[in-house]
Each structure stands twice: as C-alpha cells, then as structure tokens.
XYZ file of C-alpha atoms in Angstrom:
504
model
C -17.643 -49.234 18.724
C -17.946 -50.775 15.258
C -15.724 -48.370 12.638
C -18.884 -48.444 10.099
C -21.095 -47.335 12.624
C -22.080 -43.565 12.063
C -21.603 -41.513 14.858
C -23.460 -38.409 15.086
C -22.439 -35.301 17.062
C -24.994 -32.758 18.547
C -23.624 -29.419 20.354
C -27.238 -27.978 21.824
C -27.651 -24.199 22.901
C -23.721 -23.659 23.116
C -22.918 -20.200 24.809
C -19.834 -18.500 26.512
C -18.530 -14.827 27.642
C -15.338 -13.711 27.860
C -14.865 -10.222 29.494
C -16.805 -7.684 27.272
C -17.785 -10.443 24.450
C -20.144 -12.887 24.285
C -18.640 -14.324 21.651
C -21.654 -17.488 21.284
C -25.300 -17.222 22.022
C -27.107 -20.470 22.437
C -25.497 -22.033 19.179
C -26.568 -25.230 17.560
C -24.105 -27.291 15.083
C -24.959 -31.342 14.586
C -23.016 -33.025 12.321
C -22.292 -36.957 11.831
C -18.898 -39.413 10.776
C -18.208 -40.053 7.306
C -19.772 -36.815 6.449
C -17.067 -33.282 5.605
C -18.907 -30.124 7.068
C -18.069 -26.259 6.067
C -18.558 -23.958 9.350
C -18.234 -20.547 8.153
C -18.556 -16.993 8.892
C -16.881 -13.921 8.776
C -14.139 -13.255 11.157
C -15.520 -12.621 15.071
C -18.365 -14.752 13.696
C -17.594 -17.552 16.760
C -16.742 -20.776 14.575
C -12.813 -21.263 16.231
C -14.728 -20.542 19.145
C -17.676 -23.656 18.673
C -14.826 -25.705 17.685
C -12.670 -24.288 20.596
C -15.424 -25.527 23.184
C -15.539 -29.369 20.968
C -11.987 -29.495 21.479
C -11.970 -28.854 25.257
C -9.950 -25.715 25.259
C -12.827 -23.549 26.710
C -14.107 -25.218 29.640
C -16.442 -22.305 30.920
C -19.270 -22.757 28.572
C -22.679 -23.503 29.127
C -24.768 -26.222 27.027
C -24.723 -29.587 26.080
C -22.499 -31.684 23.774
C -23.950 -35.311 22.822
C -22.633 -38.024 20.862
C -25.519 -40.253 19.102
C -27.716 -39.216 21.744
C -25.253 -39.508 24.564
C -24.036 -36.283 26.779
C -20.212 -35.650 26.723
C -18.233 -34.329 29.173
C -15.830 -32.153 27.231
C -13.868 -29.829 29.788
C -10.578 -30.509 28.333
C -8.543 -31.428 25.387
C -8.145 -35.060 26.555
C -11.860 -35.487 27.209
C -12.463 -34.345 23.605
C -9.586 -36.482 22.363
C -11.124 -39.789 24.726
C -14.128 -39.162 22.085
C -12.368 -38.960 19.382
C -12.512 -35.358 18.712
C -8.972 -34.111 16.713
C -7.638 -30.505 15.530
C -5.653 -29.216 12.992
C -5.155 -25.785 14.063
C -4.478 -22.775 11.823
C -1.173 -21.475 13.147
C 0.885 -24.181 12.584
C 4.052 -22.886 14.049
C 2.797 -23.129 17.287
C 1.134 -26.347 17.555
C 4.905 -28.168 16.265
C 7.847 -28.268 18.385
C 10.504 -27.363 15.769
C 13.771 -28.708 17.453
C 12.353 -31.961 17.200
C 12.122 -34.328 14.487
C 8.568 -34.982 11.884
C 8.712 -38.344 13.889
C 8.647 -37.526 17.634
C 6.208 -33.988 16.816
C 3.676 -37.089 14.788
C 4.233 -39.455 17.444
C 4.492 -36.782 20.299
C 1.541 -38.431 22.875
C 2.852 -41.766 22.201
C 5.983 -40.863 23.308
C 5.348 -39.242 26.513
C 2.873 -42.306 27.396
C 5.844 -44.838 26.972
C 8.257 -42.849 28.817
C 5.543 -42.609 31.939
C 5.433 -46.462 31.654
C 8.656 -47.941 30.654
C 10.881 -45.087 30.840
C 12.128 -46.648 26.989
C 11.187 -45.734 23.589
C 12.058 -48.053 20.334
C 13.522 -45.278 17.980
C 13.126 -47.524 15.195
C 9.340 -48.215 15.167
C 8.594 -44.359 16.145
C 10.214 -43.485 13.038
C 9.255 -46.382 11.076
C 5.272 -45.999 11.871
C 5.132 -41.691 10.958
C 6.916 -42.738 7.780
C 4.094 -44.782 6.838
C 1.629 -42.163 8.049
C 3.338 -39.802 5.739
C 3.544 -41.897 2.783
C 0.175 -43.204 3.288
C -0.339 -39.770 2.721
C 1.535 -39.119 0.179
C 3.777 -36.786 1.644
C 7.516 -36.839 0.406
C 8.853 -35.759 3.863
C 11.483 -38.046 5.831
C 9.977 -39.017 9.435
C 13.845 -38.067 10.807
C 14.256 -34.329 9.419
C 13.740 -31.453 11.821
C 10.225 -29.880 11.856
C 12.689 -26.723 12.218
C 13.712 -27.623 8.252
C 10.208 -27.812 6.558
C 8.105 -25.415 4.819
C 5.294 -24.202 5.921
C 2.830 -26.734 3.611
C 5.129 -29.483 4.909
C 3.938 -28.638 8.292
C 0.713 -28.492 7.510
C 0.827 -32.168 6.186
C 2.550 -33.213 9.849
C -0.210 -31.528 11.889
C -2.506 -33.434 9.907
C -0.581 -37.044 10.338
C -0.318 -36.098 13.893
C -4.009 -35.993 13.763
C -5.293 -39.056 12.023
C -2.457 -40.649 13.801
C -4.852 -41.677 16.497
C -8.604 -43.148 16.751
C -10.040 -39.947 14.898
C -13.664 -39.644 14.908
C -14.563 -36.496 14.158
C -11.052 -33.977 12.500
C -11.009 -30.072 12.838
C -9.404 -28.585 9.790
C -9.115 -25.014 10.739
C -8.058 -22.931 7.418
C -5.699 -25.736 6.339
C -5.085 -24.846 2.501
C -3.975 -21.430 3.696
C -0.438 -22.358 3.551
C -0.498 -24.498 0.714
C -0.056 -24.899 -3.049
C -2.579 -25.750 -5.757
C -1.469 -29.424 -6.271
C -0.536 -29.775 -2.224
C -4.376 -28.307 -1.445
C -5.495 -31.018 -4.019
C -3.750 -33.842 -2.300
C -5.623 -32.654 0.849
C -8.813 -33.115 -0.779
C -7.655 -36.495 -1.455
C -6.514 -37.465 2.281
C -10.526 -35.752 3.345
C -12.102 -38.236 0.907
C -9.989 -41.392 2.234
C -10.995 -39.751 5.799
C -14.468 -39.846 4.981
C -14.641 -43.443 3.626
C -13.050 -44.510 6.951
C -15.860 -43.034 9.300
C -14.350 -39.912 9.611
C -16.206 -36.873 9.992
C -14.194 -33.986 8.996
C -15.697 -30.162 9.795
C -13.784 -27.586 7.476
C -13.622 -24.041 8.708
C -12.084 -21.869 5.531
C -12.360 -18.509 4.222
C -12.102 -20.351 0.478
C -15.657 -20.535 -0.687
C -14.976 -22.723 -3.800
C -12.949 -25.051 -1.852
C -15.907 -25.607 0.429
C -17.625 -26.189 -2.502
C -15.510 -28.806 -3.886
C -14.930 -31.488 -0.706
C -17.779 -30.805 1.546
C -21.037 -32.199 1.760
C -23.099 -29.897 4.480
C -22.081 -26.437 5.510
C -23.423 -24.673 8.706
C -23.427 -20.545 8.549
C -22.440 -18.272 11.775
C -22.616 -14.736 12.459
C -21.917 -12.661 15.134
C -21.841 -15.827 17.424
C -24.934 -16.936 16.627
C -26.167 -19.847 14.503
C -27.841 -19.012 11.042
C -28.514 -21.622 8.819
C -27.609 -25.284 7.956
C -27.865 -26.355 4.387
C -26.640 -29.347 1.943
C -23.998 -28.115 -0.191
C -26.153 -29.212 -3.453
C -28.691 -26.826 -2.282
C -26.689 -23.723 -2.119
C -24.595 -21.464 -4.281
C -21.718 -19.294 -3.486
C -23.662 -15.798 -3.529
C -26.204 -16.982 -1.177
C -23.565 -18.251 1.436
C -21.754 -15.112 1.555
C -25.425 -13.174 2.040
C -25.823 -15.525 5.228
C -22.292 -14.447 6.286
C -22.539 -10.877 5.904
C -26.400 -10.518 6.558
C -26.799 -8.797 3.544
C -25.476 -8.421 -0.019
C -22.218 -8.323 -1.280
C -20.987 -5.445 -2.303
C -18.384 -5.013 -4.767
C -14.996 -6.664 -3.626
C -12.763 -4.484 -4.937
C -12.716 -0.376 -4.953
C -12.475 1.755 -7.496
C -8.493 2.499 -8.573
C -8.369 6.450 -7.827
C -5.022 6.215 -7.186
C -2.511 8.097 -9.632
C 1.014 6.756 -10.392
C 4.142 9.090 -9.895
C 7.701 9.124 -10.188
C 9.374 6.340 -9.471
C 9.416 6.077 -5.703
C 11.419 2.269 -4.773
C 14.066 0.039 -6.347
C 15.417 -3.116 -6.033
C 18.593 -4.067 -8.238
C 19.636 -7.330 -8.593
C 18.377 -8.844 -5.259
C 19.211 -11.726 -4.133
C 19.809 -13.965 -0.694
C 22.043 -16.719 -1.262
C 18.929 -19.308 -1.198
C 15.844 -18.835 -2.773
C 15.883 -14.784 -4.058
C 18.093 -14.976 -7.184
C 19.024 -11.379 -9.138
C 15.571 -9.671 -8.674
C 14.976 -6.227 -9.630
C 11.896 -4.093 -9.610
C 10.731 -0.886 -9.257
C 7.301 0.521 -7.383
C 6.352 4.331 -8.336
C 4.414 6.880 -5.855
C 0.852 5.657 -5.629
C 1.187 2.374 -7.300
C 0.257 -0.967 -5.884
C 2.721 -3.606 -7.505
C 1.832 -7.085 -7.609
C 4.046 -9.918 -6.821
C 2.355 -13.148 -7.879
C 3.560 -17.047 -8.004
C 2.659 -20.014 -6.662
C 3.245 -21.026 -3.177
C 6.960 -21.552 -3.020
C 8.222 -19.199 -5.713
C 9.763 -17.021 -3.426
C 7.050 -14.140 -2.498
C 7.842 -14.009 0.991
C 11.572 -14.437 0.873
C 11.768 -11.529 -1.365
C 9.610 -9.685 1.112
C 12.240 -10.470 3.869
C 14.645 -9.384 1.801
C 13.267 -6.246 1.117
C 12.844 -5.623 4.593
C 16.216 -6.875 6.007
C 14.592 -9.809 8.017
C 17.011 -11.935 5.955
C 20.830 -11.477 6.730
C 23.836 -11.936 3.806
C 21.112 -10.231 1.027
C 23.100 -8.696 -1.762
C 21.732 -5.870 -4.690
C 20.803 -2.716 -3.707
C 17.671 -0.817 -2.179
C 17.193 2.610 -3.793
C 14.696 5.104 -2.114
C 13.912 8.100 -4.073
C 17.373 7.462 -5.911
C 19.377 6.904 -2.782
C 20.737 3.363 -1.818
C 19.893 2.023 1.257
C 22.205 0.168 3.956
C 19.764 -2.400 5.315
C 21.336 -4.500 7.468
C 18.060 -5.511 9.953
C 14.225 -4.775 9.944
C 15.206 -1.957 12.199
C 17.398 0.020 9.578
C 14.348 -0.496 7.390
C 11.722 1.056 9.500
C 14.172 3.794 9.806
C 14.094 4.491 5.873
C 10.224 4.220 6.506
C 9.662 1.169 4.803
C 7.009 -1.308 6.378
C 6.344 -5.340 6.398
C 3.170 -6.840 6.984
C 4.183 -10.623 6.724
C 2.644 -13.776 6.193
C 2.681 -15.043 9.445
C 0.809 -12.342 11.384
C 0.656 -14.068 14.767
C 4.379 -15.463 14.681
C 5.519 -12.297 13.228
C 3.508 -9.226 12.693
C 2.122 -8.814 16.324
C 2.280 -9.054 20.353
C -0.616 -11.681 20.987
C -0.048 -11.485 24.157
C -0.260 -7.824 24.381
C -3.387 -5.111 24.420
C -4.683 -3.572 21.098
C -3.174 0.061 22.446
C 0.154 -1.437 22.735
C 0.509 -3.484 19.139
C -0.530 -0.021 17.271
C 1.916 2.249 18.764
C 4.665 -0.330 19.114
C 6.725 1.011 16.254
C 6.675 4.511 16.841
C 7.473 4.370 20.299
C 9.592 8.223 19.933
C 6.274 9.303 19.136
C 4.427 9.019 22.060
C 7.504 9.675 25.061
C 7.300 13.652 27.092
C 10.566 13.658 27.794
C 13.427 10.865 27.417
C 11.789 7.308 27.639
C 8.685 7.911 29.280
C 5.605 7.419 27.645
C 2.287 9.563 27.356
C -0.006 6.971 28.227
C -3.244 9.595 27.662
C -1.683 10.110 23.962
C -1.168 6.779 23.134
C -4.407 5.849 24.359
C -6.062 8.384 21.891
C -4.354 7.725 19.193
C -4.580 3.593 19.362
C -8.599 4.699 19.965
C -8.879 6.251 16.736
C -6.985 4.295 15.030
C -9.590 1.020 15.854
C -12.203 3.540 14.838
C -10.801 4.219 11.237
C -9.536 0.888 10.902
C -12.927 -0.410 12.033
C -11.319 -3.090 14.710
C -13.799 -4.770 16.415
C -12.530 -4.735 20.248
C -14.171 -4.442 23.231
C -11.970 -1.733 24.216
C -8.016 -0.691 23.424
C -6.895 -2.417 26.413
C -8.036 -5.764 24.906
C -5.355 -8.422 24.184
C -4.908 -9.158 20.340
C -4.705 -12.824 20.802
C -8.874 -12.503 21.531
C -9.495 -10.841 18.465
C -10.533 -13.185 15.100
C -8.166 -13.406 13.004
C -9.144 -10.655 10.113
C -9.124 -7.879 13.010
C -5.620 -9.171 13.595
C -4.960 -8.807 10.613
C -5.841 -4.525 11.088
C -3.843 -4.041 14.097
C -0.831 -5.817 12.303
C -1.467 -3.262 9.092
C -2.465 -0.369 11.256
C 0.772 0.014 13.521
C 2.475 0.962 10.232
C 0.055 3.396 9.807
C 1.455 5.527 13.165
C 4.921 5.342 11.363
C 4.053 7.152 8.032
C 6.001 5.102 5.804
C 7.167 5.473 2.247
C 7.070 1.892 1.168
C 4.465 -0.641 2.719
C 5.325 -4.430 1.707
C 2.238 -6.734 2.452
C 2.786 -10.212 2.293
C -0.424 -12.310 1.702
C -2.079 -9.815 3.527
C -6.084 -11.318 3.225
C -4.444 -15.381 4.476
C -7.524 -16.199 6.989
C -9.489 -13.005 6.179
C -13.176 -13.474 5.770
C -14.612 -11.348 2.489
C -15.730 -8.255 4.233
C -12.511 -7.668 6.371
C -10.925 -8.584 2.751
C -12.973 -5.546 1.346
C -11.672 -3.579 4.216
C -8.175 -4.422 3.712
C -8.345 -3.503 0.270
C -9.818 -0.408 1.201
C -7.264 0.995 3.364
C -4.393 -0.486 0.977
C -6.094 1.299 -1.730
C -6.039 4.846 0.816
C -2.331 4.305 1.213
C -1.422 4.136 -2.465
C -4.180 7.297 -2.959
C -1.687 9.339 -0.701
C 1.180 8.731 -2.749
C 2.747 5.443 -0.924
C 4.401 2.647 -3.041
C 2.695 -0.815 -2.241
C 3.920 -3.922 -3.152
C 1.351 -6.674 -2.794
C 2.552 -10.429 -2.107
C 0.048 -13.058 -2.861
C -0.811 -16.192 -4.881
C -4.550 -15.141 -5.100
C -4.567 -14.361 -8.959
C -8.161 -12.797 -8.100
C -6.481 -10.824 -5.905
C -3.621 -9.161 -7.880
C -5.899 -8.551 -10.736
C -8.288 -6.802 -8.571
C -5.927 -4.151 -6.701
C -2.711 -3.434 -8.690
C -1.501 -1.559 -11.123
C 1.522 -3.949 -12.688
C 2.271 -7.605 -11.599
C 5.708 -9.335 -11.432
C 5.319 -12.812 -11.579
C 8.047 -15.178 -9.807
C 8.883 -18.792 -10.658
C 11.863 -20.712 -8.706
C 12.741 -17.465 -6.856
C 13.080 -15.689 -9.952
C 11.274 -12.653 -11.641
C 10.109 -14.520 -15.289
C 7.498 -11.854 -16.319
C 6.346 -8.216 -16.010
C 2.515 -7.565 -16.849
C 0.275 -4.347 -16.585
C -2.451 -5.555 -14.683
C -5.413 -3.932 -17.158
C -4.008 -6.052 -20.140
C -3.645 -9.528 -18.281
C -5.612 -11.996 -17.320
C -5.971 -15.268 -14.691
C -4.820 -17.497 -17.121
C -1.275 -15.406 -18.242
C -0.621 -15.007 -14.749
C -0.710 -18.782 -13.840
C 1.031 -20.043 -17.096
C 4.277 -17.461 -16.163
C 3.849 -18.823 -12.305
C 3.962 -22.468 -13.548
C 7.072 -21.983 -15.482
C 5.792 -20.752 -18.644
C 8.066 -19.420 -21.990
C-alpha cells in the first residue's frame, strides 16, 4: 500500500458482554490516517473497551471492523498489528519488562522473530536502531540503560518508540500525558504532528480536555457504552463536550470548603531520603487539606513514600499529635493510622486481580475475624456493600474483580479501603491521574468529607487547578525541595508555577 494513501477505518455496530456488563451497545467510531482523533467519556463510558476490541484483546465481540471498505478479521493482537493497528497503553509498568534494557523492551518482537529464525541476534544494530528511534524522538535516554532505571515519563517515551517502531497505521494513545511533564507532554504533541504527516492516524483517549483541544482534529463522545456524537474539533467547545460526557450540565467542580482547621494534627521535620527528598518539613492541622504542588519530577511522590515508609534509609522525624513516630515500613504506618493512596493505583494501591469485597477490607483484616484468623465473610460482605454504595462504585456486584472496573472506580476502591481503617492522616498522591470530571467531583467530595471530620489531608498533584480548588495551604517543591509556603485563598496559578519552575 502506497504510504500517502489515506486509509480509513470503520468499526460498525460494535457490542460485547462481560458477566453482568454490557459494557458496548452497537457502537460506531470511523476514523481515517493522517488524521489525530479524541475518544472520550467518562470512566465505565466503554472507550479502552472500543479500542480493546481494535487491538484484538477482546475477541468475543460482535460487529464488523473494515478498513477502506474492507472487513478485518481482528481476533487477536497480531491480527490488529498485521493491519497496522498499535497501542500505547496507560499503565506503563506493565506493558515494559524492566530487567531488560530500553533496547531489547523497543525492539522486543524483533528479537524474538530472529531468535525463531537464526537463533542469533546482532547486539550492535538492536541497540544502534532504538537509539535512533529515541533521538528521532528527541528523547535523551540511552538505548542500553535498564527500563528498571527510568522514570515514569521516560517510559512513556519507550512505549511509544516501541510503537512507531513498526509499520504503524493507525496508534492508540491511551492517557499518555498522565505521567508526564509540561515540556515532555509538549514534545509529545510534537512526535503526534510528525505521526500525522507520515500517514499516521493517531486516536487519543485522555481525561485532559484542553489537550484534546490542542493536537486533535475530530473527537468522538461515549457514554455508558454507547456512541453519542462525532464532531470536528473547530466545531466544539470545552463545555459542550463535557455535557455529551456527562449527559447533562456540569455542575460545579469543586465543593464548598466547610471544613474547619484545628490544632496541629501531623509533622514532618527535616525529611529527607538520601535521593531525591532533601530536609523537608511541614505540618498538616485537623481538618486541613495541604497541598503539595510541583512539576512532574520535583519530588511529590517520593515525599509521599517517605511519609509513608515505602522508602527505606528516610531520616527526620514523623510527629503525630506531638509524638514521633518509628516508621520503618508501610505497615508501621498503617499502624499509627496514617494512609497512602499512590500514584500508581494498579501497580500499587490495589489487588486487580482480586473482587471489590476483598480490596476494601484488605487493610483492616482484625476487623472482620470471630475468633483468631477466621474471617466473617457475612460482615465483610456488608460492609464492602455499603461502602460501594457511599462511595458510589459502579460494580456489578462486590464479588466483581477490580481489574474490570474503569479506571476512576478504581480509583474509589483504592481510596475507600482506607476508609475501613479510620485513619488520622490520609496522603493522596495524584489522586484524580485517569479520572474522568465527574468521578473527579466525587473524589473531591469524599476528600473534602474526610477533612470535615477532622482528618489531616495532604494532597499530591501537579494540577495547579487542582490545589487551588481543594486546599487550604500549598507547599510548593522544586528539585526535591520545599521552596515556598502559600495560603491557598491569597495565591494564584501563576505564583504556584513560577515557585515550581524554580522561581526566587
């Protein structure tokens, strides 16, 4: 097939049931090459799903899949990579094989071809052809460190190489700015444009409206696993887009602060972990919500490890209610009833593999055993059920396994299974990352409850809108530092960023 040639894809009356969900109803999306398409929705809306069925990990769907005009059989991933179909999937930790190098995770199917044929592999041109992927790309990573060594935007970037890597027709980018930086996100935008003058058709599924906005050309609207609307990007505004997603109008993002500040509740004195954390100390009061802002890379969630003891050879102290802590592990720290919701909710926050029921009694375990170590299954059971109720989880049931829930009701079982402990302290790290804007207004709901009941939050994120909206005070980091403290009500966007940049 001639590159220039357009190449238009057409998935017709798309549908598929897993057990209690029909999670698509007769869906339409149609989108061509050289074109970059938003599919949104909020979360459970069915878009990983579509793309899920394109990419030939669901194989028992019913419909049609063409390509300009021509039915596909897509029943696998390598059917849907034979036409060209590639995916850059939102958990990047699991989709890279960490113990071995950027070169043989880019070059992974090219490697297990030549070993099936010649049983040899020339080292020197595996490494030598990622390297120019990655600087094609402009990506200042060597093609011989261990994935096991990057961040988690330099992963992103090797997903991505890994993709284009091969004859890439149509590329999946599912949430991939989530993990990265303002000027890393912009050199994205730059690799989607050189995409799209090559013939590439790139489909963009992201919770980041103004993104959207600024690289895509079409953008196709689900809800509740149905198709709603299509529309050019020039012909559409961000209001209206979230209307389509929600199905009605958007409420006010943020609630009302009701929550009143008390003594001073959490301390942390002179902080620090011997690699990125350097001398921090802060303080959190009863029924405040602290901000910690800063770019990506500043240190937010390695200060959040520390806190928690998830980091080993920290130094400072941890004072609760004037009494210093021995945190050795996370363990010691549930015990003084502190709580970590972290970044990465899949790799760390829950049991995928495991039911609803299970993830939100996990950590209070005591709670729910008659006598000695066996559990009340009936109590458990009850109290997982009412916690999806006031959580507003959408399940099927409690017996449903969390790795078949979208990603923002993740996101609730992960924050609700602290909720069983009763904890003092509740550390969320970018706690909306992947969270459509009403399970973001639920979020800050419940966060909002906790700090109402007396609680002392302390709110991780480098969504400036974010920290403005919820808290009460804001530290801002910079090189794993603390440079600034700011009362929230006497700040603005533009403070924030200048102190998260590096600013005097």
């Amino acid at each position: 097939m001639d590159l220039i040639e357009k190449v238009v894809l057409d998935m017709n009356d798309i549908s598929i049931e897993f057990p209690g969900v029909k999670a698509l109803k007769n869906v339409n999306f149609s989108t061509q090459s050289g074109i970059s398409h938003a599919l949104i929705g909020a979360n459970g809306a069915g878009k990983s799903t579509l793309m899920k069925v394109l990419t030939g990990a669901y194989n028992n769907y019913t419909g049609e899949i063409y390509f300009n005009g021509d039915r596909a059989q897509i029943r696998s991933p390598k059917e849907a990579k034979q036409y060209g179909v590639q995916v850059v999937c939102q958990e990047v930790d699991t989709a890279l094989i960490h113990y071995l190098t950027v070169a043989e995770n880019i070059m992974l199917n090219d490697i297990v071809d030549l070993g099936k044929k010649t049983h040899f592999v020339n080292w020197g041109s595996i490494y030598k052809r990622s390297q120019e992927i990655l600087d094609s790309m402009n990506v200042k990573v060597s093609s011989k460190k261990l994935v096991s060594e990057l961040t988690l935007a330099e992963k992103q970037m090797v997903l991505i190489a890994r993709a284009i890597f091969k004859d890439c027709k149509f590329l999946i980018l599912d949430e991939p700015t989530a993990p990265l930086s303002n000027v890393e996100t912009e050199e994205l935008f730059r690799i989607v444009r050189e995409l799209k003058k090559k013939n590439v058709g790139v489909i963009f599924i992201s919770h980041r409206l103004s993104e959207l906005f600024e690289v895509c050309d079409d953008i196709t609207v689900m809800r509740d696993g149905e198709f709603i609307v299509k529309k050019s990007m020039k012909d559409t505004n961000q209001n209206e887009i979230v209307e389509y997603m929600l199905g009605r109008k958007m409420d006010e993002q943020f609630p009302l602060k009701e929550n009143k500040v008390g003594e001073r509740l959490f301390e942390a004195r002179n902080l620090s972990d011997g690699q990125m954390v350097s001398d921090i100390t802060f303080h959190v009061n009863a029924g405040e919500i602290v901000g910690i802002s800063g770019l990506v890379g500043a240190g937010k969630t390695e200060l959040c490890k520390a806190v928690f003891g998830v980091t080993s050879n920290v130094t400072g102290e941890r004072v609760l209610e004037n009494k210093v802590l021995s945190i050795k592990t996370p363990y010691d720290a549930v015990r003084h009833a502190i709580a970590l919701v972290p970044e990465e909710r899949r790799k760390e926050g829950i049991l995928v593999n495991e039911s609803v029921s299970i993830n939100l009694t996990v950590t209070n375990l005591k709670k729910f055993c008659n006598v000695g170590t066996f559990l009340n299954f009936g109590s458990e059971k009850k109290i997982s059920k009412e916690m999806i109720n006031s959580l507003g989880i959408k399940a099927p049931s409690h017996e449903t396994k969390v790795k078949n829930l979208s990603g923002g009701n993740q996101q609730k079982v992960a924050i609700g299974k602290w909720l069983v402990t009763d904890s003092k302290v509740y550390i969320f790290d970018e706690p909306t990352k992947g969270v459509d804007v009403g399970a973001k207004k639920d979020i800050f709901e419940l966060i909002c409850n906790l700090a109402k009941a007396g609680k002392a939050i302390i709110y991780a994120s480098c969504e400036i809108s974010e920290i403005l909206g919820i808290t009460d005070r804001v530290y801002v980091m910079y090189d794993g530092k603390i440079v600034k403290e700011l009362e929230t009500d006497k700040t603005n966007e533009e403070e924030i960023l200048y102190y998260s940049t590096g600013g005097k």
